[in-house]
XYZ file of C-alpha atoms in Angstrom:
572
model
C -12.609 -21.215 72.098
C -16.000 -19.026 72.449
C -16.191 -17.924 75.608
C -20.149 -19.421 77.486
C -21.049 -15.683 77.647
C -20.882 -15.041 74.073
C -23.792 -14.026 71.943
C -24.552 -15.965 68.465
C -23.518 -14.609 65.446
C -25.764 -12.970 63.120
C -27.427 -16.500 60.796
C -27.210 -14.503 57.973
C -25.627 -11.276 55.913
C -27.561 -8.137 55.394
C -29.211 -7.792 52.403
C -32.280 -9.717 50.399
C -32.861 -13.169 52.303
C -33.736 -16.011 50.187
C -37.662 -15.509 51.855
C -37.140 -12.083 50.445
C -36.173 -13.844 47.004
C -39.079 -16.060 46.922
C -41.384 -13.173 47.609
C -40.975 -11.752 44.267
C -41.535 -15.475 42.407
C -44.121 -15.538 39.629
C -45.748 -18.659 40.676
C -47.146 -19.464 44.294
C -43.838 -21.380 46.041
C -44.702 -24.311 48.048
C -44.870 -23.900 52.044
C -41.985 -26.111 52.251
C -40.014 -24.126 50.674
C -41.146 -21.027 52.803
C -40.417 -22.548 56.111
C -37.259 -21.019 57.747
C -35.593 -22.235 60.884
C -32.166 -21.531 62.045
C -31.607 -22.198 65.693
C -28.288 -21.352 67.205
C -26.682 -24.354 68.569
C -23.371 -22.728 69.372
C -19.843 -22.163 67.662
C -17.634 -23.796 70.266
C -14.116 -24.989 68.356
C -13.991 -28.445 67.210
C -11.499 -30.691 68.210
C -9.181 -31.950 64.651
C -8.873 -35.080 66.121
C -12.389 -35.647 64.680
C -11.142 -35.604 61.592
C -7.838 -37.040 61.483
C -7.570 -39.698 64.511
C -7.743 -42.867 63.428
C -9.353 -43.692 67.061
C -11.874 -41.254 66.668
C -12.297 -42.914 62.992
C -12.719 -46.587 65.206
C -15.108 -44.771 67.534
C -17.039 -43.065 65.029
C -17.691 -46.567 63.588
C -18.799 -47.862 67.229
C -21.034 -45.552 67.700
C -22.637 -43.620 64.891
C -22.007 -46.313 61.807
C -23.302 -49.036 63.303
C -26.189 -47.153 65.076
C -27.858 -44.874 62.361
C -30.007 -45.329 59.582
C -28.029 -44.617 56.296
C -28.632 -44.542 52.512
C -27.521 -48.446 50.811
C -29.355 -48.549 47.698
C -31.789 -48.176 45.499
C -34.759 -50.362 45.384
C -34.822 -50.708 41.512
C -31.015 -51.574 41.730
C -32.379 -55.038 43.182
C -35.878 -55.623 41.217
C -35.552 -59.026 40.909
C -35.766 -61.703 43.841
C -32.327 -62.734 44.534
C -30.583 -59.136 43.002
C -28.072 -57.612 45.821
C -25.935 -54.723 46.435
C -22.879 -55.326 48.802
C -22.726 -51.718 51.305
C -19.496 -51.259 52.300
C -19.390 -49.016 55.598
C -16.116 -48.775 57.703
C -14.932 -52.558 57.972
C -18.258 -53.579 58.100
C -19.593 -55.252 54.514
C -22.945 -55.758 54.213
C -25.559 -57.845 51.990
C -28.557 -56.433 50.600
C -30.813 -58.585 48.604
C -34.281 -58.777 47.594
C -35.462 -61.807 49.381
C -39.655 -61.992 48.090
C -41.105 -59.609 45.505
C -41.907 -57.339 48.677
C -39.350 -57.793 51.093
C -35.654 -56.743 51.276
C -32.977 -57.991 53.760
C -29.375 -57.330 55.122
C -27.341 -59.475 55.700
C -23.636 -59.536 57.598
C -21.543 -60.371 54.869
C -19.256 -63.147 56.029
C -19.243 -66.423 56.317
C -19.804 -67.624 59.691
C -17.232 -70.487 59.470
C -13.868 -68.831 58.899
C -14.875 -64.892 58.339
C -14.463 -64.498 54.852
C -16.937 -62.790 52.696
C -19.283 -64.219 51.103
C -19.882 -61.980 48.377
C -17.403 -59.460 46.835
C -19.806 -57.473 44.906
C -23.420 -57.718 43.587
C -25.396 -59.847 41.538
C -28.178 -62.541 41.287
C -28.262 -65.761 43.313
C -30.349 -68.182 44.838
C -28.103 -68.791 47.996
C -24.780 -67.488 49.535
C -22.357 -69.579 49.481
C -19.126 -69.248 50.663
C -16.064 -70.377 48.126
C -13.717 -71.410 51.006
C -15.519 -74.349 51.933
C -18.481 -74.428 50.977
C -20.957 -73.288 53.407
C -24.218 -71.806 51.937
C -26.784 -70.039 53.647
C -30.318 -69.296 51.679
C -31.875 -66.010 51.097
C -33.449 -66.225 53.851
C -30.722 -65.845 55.721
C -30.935 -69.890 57.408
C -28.289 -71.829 57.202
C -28.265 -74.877 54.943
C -26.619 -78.615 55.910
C -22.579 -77.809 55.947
C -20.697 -79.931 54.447
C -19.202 -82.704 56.360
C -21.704 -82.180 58.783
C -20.690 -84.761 60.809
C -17.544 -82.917 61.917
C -20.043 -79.826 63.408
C -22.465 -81.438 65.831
C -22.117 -78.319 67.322
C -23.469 -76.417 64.393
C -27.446 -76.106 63.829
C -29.258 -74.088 61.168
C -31.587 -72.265 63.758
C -28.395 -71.111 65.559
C -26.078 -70.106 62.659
C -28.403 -67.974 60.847
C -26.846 -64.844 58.853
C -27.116 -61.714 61.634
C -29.163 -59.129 59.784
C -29.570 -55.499 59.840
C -32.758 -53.536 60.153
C -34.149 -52.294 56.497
C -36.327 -49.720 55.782
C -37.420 -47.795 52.082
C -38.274 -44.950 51.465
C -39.148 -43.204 47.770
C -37.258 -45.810 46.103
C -34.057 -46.069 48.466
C -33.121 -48.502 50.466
C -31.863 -47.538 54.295
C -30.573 -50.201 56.915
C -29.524 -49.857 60.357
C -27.050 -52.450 62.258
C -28.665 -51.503 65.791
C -31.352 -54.106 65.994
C -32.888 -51.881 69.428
C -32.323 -48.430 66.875
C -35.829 -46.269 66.948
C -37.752 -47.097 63.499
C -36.733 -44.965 60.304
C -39.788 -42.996 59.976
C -39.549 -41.844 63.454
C -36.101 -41.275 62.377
C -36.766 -38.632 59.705
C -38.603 -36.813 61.492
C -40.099 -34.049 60.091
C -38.265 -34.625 56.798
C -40.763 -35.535 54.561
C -43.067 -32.364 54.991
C -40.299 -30.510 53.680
C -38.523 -32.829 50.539
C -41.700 -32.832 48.182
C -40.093 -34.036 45.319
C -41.229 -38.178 44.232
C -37.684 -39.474 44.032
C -39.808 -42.539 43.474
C -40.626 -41.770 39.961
C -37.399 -41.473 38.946
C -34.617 -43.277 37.498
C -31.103 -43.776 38.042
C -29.082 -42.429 35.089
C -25.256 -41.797 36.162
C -23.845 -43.051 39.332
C -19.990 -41.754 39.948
C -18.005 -42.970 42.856
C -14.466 -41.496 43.662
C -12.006 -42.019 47.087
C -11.227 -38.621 47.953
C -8.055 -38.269 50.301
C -9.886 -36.528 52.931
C -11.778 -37.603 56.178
C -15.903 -37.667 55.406
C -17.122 -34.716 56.881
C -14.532 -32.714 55.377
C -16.150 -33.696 52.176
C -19.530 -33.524 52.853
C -19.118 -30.477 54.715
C -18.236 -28.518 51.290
C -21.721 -29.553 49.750
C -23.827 -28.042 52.726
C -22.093 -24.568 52.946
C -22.370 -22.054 50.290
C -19.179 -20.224 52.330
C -16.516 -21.332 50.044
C -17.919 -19.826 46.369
C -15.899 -16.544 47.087
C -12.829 -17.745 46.832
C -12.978 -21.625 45.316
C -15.917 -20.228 42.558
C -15.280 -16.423 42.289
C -17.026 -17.081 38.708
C -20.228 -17.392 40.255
C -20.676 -14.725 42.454
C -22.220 -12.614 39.573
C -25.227 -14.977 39.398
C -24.949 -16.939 42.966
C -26.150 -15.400 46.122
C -23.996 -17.379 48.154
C -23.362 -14.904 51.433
C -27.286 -15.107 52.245
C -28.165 -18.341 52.065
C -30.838 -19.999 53.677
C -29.655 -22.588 56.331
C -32.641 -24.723 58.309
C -31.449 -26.086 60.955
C -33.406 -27.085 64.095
C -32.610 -28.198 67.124
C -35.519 -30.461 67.727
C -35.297 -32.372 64.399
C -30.744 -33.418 64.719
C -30.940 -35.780 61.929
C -31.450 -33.652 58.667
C -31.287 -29.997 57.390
C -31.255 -28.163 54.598
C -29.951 -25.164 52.598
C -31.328 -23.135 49.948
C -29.171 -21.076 47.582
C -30.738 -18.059 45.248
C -28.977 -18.133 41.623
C -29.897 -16.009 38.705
C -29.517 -13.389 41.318
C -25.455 -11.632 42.113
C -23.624 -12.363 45.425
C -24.159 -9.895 48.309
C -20.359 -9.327 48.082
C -20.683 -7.997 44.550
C -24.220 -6.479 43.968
C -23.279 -3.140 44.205
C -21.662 -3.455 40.889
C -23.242 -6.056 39.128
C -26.275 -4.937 36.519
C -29.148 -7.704 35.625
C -27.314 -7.848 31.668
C -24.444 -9.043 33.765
C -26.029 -11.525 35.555
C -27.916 -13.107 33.037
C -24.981 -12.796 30.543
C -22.330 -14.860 33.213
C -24.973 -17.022 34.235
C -25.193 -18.368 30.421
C -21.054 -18.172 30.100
C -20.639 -19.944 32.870
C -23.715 -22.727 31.838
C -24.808 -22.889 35.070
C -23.420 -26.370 35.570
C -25.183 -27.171 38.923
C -28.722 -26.198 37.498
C -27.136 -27.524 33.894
C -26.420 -31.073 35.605
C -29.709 -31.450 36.839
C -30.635 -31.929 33.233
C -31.467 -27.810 33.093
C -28.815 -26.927 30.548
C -29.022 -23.304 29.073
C -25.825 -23.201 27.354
C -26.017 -20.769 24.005
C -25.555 -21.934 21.340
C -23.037 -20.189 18.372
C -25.033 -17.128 16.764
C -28.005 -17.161 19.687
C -28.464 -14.058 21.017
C -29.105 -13.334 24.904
C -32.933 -12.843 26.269
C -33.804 -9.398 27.044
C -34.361 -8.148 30.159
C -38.040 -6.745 30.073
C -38.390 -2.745 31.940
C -38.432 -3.317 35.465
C -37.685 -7.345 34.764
C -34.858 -9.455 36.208
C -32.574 -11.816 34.863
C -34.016 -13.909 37.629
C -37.402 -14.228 36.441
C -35.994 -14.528 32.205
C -34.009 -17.543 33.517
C -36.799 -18.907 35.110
C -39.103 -18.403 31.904
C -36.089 -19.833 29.717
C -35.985 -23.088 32.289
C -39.190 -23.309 32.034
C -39.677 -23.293 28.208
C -36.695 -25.281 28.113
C -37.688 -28.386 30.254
C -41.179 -28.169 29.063
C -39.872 -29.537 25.589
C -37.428 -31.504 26.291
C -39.546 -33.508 28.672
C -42.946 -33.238 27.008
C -44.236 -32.319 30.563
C -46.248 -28.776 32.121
C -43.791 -26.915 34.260
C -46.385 -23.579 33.052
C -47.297 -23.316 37.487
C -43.782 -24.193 38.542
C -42.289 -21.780 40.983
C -39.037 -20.125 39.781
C -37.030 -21.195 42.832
C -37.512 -25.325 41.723
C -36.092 -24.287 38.228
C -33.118 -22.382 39.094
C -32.385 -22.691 42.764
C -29.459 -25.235 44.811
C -32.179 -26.920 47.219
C -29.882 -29.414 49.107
C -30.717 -31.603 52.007
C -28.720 -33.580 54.180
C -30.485 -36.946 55.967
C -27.787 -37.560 58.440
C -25.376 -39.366 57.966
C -24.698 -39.862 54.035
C -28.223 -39.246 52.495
C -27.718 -35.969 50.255
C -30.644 -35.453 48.142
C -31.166 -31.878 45.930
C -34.719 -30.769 45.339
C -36.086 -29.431 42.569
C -38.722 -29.567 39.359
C -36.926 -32.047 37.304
C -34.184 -34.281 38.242
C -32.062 -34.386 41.473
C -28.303 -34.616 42.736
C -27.473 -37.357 45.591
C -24.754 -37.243 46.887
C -23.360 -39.955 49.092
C -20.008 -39.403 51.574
C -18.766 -42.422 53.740
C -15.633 -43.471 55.108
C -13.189 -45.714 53.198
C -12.880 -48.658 55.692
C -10.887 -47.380 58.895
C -8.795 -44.361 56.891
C -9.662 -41.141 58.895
C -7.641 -39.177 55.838
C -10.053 -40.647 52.746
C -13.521 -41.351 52.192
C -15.408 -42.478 49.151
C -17.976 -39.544 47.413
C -20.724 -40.706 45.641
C -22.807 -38.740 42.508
C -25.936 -39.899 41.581
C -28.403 -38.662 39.479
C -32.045 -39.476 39.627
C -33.995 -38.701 36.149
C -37.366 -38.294 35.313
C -38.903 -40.051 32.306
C -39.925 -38.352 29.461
C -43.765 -38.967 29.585
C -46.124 -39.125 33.016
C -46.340 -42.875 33.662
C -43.395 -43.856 31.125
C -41.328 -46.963 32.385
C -38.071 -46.385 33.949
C -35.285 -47.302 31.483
C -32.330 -49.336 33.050
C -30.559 -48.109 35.833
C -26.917 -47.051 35.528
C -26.241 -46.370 32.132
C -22.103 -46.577 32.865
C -22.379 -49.899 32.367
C -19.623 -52.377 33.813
C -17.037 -49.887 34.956
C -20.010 -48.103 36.621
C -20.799 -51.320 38.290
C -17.472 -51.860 39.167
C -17.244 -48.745 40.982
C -20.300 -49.636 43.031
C -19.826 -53.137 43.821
C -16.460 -53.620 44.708
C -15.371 -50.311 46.332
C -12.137 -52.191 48.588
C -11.066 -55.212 45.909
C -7.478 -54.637 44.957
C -8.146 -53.810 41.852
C -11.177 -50.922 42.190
C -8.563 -49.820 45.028
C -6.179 -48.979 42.227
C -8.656 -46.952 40.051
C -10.429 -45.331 42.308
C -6.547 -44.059 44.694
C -6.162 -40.327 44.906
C -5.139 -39.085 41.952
C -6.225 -42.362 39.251
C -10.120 -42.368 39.353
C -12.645 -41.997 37.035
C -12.171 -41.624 32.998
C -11.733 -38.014 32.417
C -13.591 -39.142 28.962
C -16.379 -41.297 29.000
C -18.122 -43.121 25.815
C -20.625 -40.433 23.587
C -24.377 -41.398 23.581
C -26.791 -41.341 26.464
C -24.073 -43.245 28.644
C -22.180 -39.920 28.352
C -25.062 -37.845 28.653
C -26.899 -38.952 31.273
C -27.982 -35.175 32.154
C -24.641 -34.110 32.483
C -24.344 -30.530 32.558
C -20.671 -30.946 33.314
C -19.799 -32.127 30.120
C -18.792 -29.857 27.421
C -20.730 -29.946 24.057
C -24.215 -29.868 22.360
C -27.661 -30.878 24.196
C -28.194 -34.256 24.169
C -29.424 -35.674 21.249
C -27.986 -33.629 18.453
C -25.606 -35.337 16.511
C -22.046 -34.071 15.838
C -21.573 -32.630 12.231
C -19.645 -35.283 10.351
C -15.767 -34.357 9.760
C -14.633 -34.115 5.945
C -12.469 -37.016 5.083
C -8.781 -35.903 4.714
C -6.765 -37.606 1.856
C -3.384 -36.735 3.794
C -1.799 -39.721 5.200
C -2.284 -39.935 9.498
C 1.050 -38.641 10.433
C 0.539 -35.657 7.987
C -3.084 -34.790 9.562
C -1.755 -35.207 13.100
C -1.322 -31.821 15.076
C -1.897 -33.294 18.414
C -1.373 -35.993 20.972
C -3.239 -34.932 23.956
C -2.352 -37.623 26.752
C -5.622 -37.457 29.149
C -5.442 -37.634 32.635
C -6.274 -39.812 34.796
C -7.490 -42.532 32.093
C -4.112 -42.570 30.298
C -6.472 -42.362 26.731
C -4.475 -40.796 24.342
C -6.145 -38.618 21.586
C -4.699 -37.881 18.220
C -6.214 -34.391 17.148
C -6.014 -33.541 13.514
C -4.938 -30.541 12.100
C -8.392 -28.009 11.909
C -9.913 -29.927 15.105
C -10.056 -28.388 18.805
C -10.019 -31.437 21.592
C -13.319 -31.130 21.971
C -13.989 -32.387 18.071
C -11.284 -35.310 18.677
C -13.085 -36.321 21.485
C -16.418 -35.978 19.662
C -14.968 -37.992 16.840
C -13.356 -40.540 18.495
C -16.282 -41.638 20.472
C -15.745 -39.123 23.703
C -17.400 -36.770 25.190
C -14.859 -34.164 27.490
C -16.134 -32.996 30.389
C -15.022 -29.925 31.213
C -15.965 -29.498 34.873
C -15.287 -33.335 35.911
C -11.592 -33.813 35.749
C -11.034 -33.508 32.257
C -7.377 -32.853 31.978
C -4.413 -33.990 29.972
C -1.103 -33.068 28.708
C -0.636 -32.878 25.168
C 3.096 -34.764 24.386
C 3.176 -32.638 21.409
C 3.282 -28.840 22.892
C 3.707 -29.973 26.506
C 0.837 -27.689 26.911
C -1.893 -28.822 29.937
C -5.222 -28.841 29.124
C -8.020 -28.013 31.134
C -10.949 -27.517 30.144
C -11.694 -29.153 26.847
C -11.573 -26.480 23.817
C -12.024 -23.064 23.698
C -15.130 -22.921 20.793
C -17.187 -26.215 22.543
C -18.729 -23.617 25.111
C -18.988 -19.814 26.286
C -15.457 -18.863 27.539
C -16.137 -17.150 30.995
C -14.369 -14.133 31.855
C -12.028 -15.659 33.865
C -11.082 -18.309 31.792
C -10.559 -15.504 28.786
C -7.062 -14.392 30.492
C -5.611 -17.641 30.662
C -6.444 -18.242 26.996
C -4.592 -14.914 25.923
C -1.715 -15.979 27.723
C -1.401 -19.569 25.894
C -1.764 -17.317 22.266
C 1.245 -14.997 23.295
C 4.757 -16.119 22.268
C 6.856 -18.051 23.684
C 10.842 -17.553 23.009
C 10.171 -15.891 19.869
C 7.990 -19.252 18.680
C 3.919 -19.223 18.582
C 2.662 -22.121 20.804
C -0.777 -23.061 19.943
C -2.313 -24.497 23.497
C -4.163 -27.551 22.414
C -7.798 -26.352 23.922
C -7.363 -23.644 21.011
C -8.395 -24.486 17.280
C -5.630 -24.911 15.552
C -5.351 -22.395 12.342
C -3.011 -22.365 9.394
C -0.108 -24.623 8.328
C 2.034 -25.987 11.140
C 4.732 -27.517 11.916
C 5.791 -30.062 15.301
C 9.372 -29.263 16.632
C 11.165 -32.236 18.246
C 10.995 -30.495 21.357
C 7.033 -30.186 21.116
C 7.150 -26.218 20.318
C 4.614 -25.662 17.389
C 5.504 -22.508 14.662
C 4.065 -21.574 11.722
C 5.650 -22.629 8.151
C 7.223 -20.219 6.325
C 5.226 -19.508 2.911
């Protein structure tokens, strides 16, 4: 415990602040970005039963849940009058439909007869009506005749009206509030909106990922507001990631939302004595930069590219930038020529308390979304959305949520048996999902070429199957099973089969061939970092006097499958 007397820490580590950082940008950044504001609120210990008491879980839901303004969904997930989401929060299920071209309600979602809900997911209706017995209320939220009135004299429309929620929207999301006495949402905010700039409004909704994570809320959000834990969970990253001195605002007069900035194209304080600007630019393009990379700002090389130079007296910093720059400029047809360098390249995250996450940035942006799962203190559910821009200035938002029914699935009915059993610790999302733009969907953590180029066909092979069969990679957690042929990596099963394999999403499996796990897709479908280089070696050394191929490696020569899965050459 910190004694009252104690002084604050130092905010930050010696060395360049991000200010510093932004100083040297070749474009004019944005005040918001150059505000800085880090009050010291203290560093007393915090009680664990805050994360692991299923009372303080119950209390939590008392008094926060029920009395906060929180992120429920999109406005153009409900364009239509009669479209609704169901927002699950705690044990409290809640309807929110799109009751006039203009207006947008919440409703309690459960039947005020007997307590069962009346909707179990969304959809498009005229009225809610419950299946039990029949009682229907209108989208307005009054109650229609029941059925066999005559047995309810006691029951009157203007008295059994659905309780509603406060709404409010803001850049395209929808926010409700259960207190009906809670201050309005834009006093709320706050301050926030001088300092997100970005028109979430204008964008579109291309991939929406929802997972139950066995761990109590805050322990999850807590990792994606903290830059702390790159030295030892991403030690790949410190070469290009200043993660030690990054920029935390938080203020003491605005509680409900701060933010952190995070340099990258630049090396870690811990390792910057040894680190040259080659070296920086050169991990930053093994590693692809998958949080800049998922934001639809991929910079992956491609097989016989060579690396930028670094202009005398230049930094890989500012090449990056230029690269991004060039980059998004033709992919999206748009001017990014008097875009600051800290929007391309930089993590700009922002937390609206209590589950609003939104990234900033030039192009498109990361929510995330953390909320308990019902009354569990040890799981919550974590949410991934990202918000794209279209192509041309003024171009019509394609549909939202290109994932299609299992994406909806995952939204809508979060607690049904059945999403229960995907979405458990352990059995969640497809490690592969289908190729196209529903794959794409500016994933930087998938594995493979930009989007848009097509694979090169495969030669036809007159073998029979079980001949061309080197393979049978068993992928975890979607139990698809992938038959690679002899001459293919994963990554070109996957390809050919339909898949894309993300590396840095889950993708893992176990091929039932070599017994060998796989990781991380194949070796030749991106830049192997120089961590990952090691591991690689170690797979290609022999094993009891037998060569075992790993099946992330591209398999080479005539082989041969042993009955107890150890591959070895033929003999000539």
């Amino acid at each position: 415990m910190m004694d009252e007397t104690s002084e604050p820490a130092t905010a930050r580590c010696p060395g360049p602040s991000v200010q510093d950082y932004l100083d040297q940008d070749s474009r004019p950044v944005p005040p918001a970005l150059r505000y800085e504001r880090n009050d010291y609120l203290g560093s007393e210990d915090i009680d664990t039963a805050r994360f692991t008491s299923r009372e303080w879980a119950e209390r939590e839901m008392r008094q926060v849940w029920r009395r906060v303004w929180q992120f429920a969904c999109l406005e153009s997930e409900i364009p239509e009058v009669g479209d609704h989401e169901v927002y699950e929060i705690g044990d409290d299920s809640l309807i929110v439909v799109r009751t006039a071209p203009d207006e947008i309600r919440a409703y309690v979602n459960v039947c005020l007869h007997r307590g069962r809900k009346l909707r179990t997911g969304g959809g498009n209706v005229s009225e809610f009506r419950c299946s039990f017995h029949g009682f229907t209320w209108s989208l307005d939220g009054t109650m229609q005749t029941p059925p066999c009135a005559w047995d309810f004299p006691h029951v009157t429309p203007e008295k059994f009206a659905l309780p509603e929620a406060q709404v409010a929207t803001w850049r395209g999301f929808v926010f409700i509030n259960m207190d009906p006495y809670a201050e309005s949402f834009d006093s709320y905010r706050g301050t926030f909106d001088d300092y997100y700039i970005w028109p979430l409004e204008n964008r579109y909704k291309s991939l929406h990922i929802a997972k139950v994570l066995p761990c109590n809320w805050k322990i999850a959000q807590d990792a994606f507001i903290e830059s702390f834990h790159v030295i030892a969970t991403h030690p790949q990253m410190l070469t290009w990631l200043a993660d030690a001195n990054s920029q935390y605002d938080v203020m003491a007069d605005q509680p409900n939302w701060n933010r952190m900035i995070n340099i990258q194209g630049a090396p870690s304080p811990h390792v910057a004595d040894s680190v040259t600007e080659e070296d920086v630019l050169e991990t930053f393009y093994d590693s692809r930069s998958f949080y800049a990379a998922a934001q639809g700002r991929d910079l992956v090389m491609q097989e016989g590219d060579e690396l930028p130079a670094i202009p005398p007296g230049g930094t890989a910093r500012q090449v990056l930038a230029a690269r991004m720059r060039e980059q998004l400029a033709a992919t999206s047809q748009q001017d990014f020529s008097e875009t600051p360098d800290t929007e391309l390249l930089d993590a700009i995250n922002y937390l609206l308390f209590p589950n609003f996450n939104p990234w900033g940035g030039a192009k498109s942006n990361i929510i995330y979304r953390f909320r308990p799962n019902g009354l569990d203190p040890d799981s919550c559910t974590a949410e991934i959305i990202f918000m794209s821009s279209p192509k041309q200035p003024g171009e019509t938002r394609p549909g939202e949520d290109p994932l299609g029914a299992r994406g909806h699935a995952l939204r809508r009915h979060p607690r049904t048996r059945r999403a229960r059993a995907r979405l458990r610790p352990g059995l969640r999302e497809p490690a592969l999902r289908p190729a196209g733009p529903e794959g794409d969907a500016q994933a930087g953590h998938h594995a493979g070429e930009l989007p848009g180029e097509p694979h090169p066909p495969l030669q036809p092979d007159a073998r029979p199957v079980d001949e061309q069969v080197t393979h049978r990679v068993a992928v975890r957690p979607s139990g698809v099973e992938l038959e690679v042929l002899d001459g293919e990596d994963v990554f070109t099963a996957a390809r050919r089969l339909g898949y894309r394999w993300p590396t840095l999403c889950g993708g893992k499996g176990t091929c039932r061939t070599c017994f060998v796990q796989v990781d991380e897709g194949a070796e030749n479908c991106s830049p192997v970092g120089p961590l990952e280089r090691e591991g690689i070696e170690a797979l290609r050394r022999p094993v009891d006097g037998l060569t075992r191929l790993a099946c992330r490696l591209r398999v080479e020569g005539p082989v041969t499958v042993t009955k107890r899965g150890v591959r070895r050459p033929v003999q000539e």
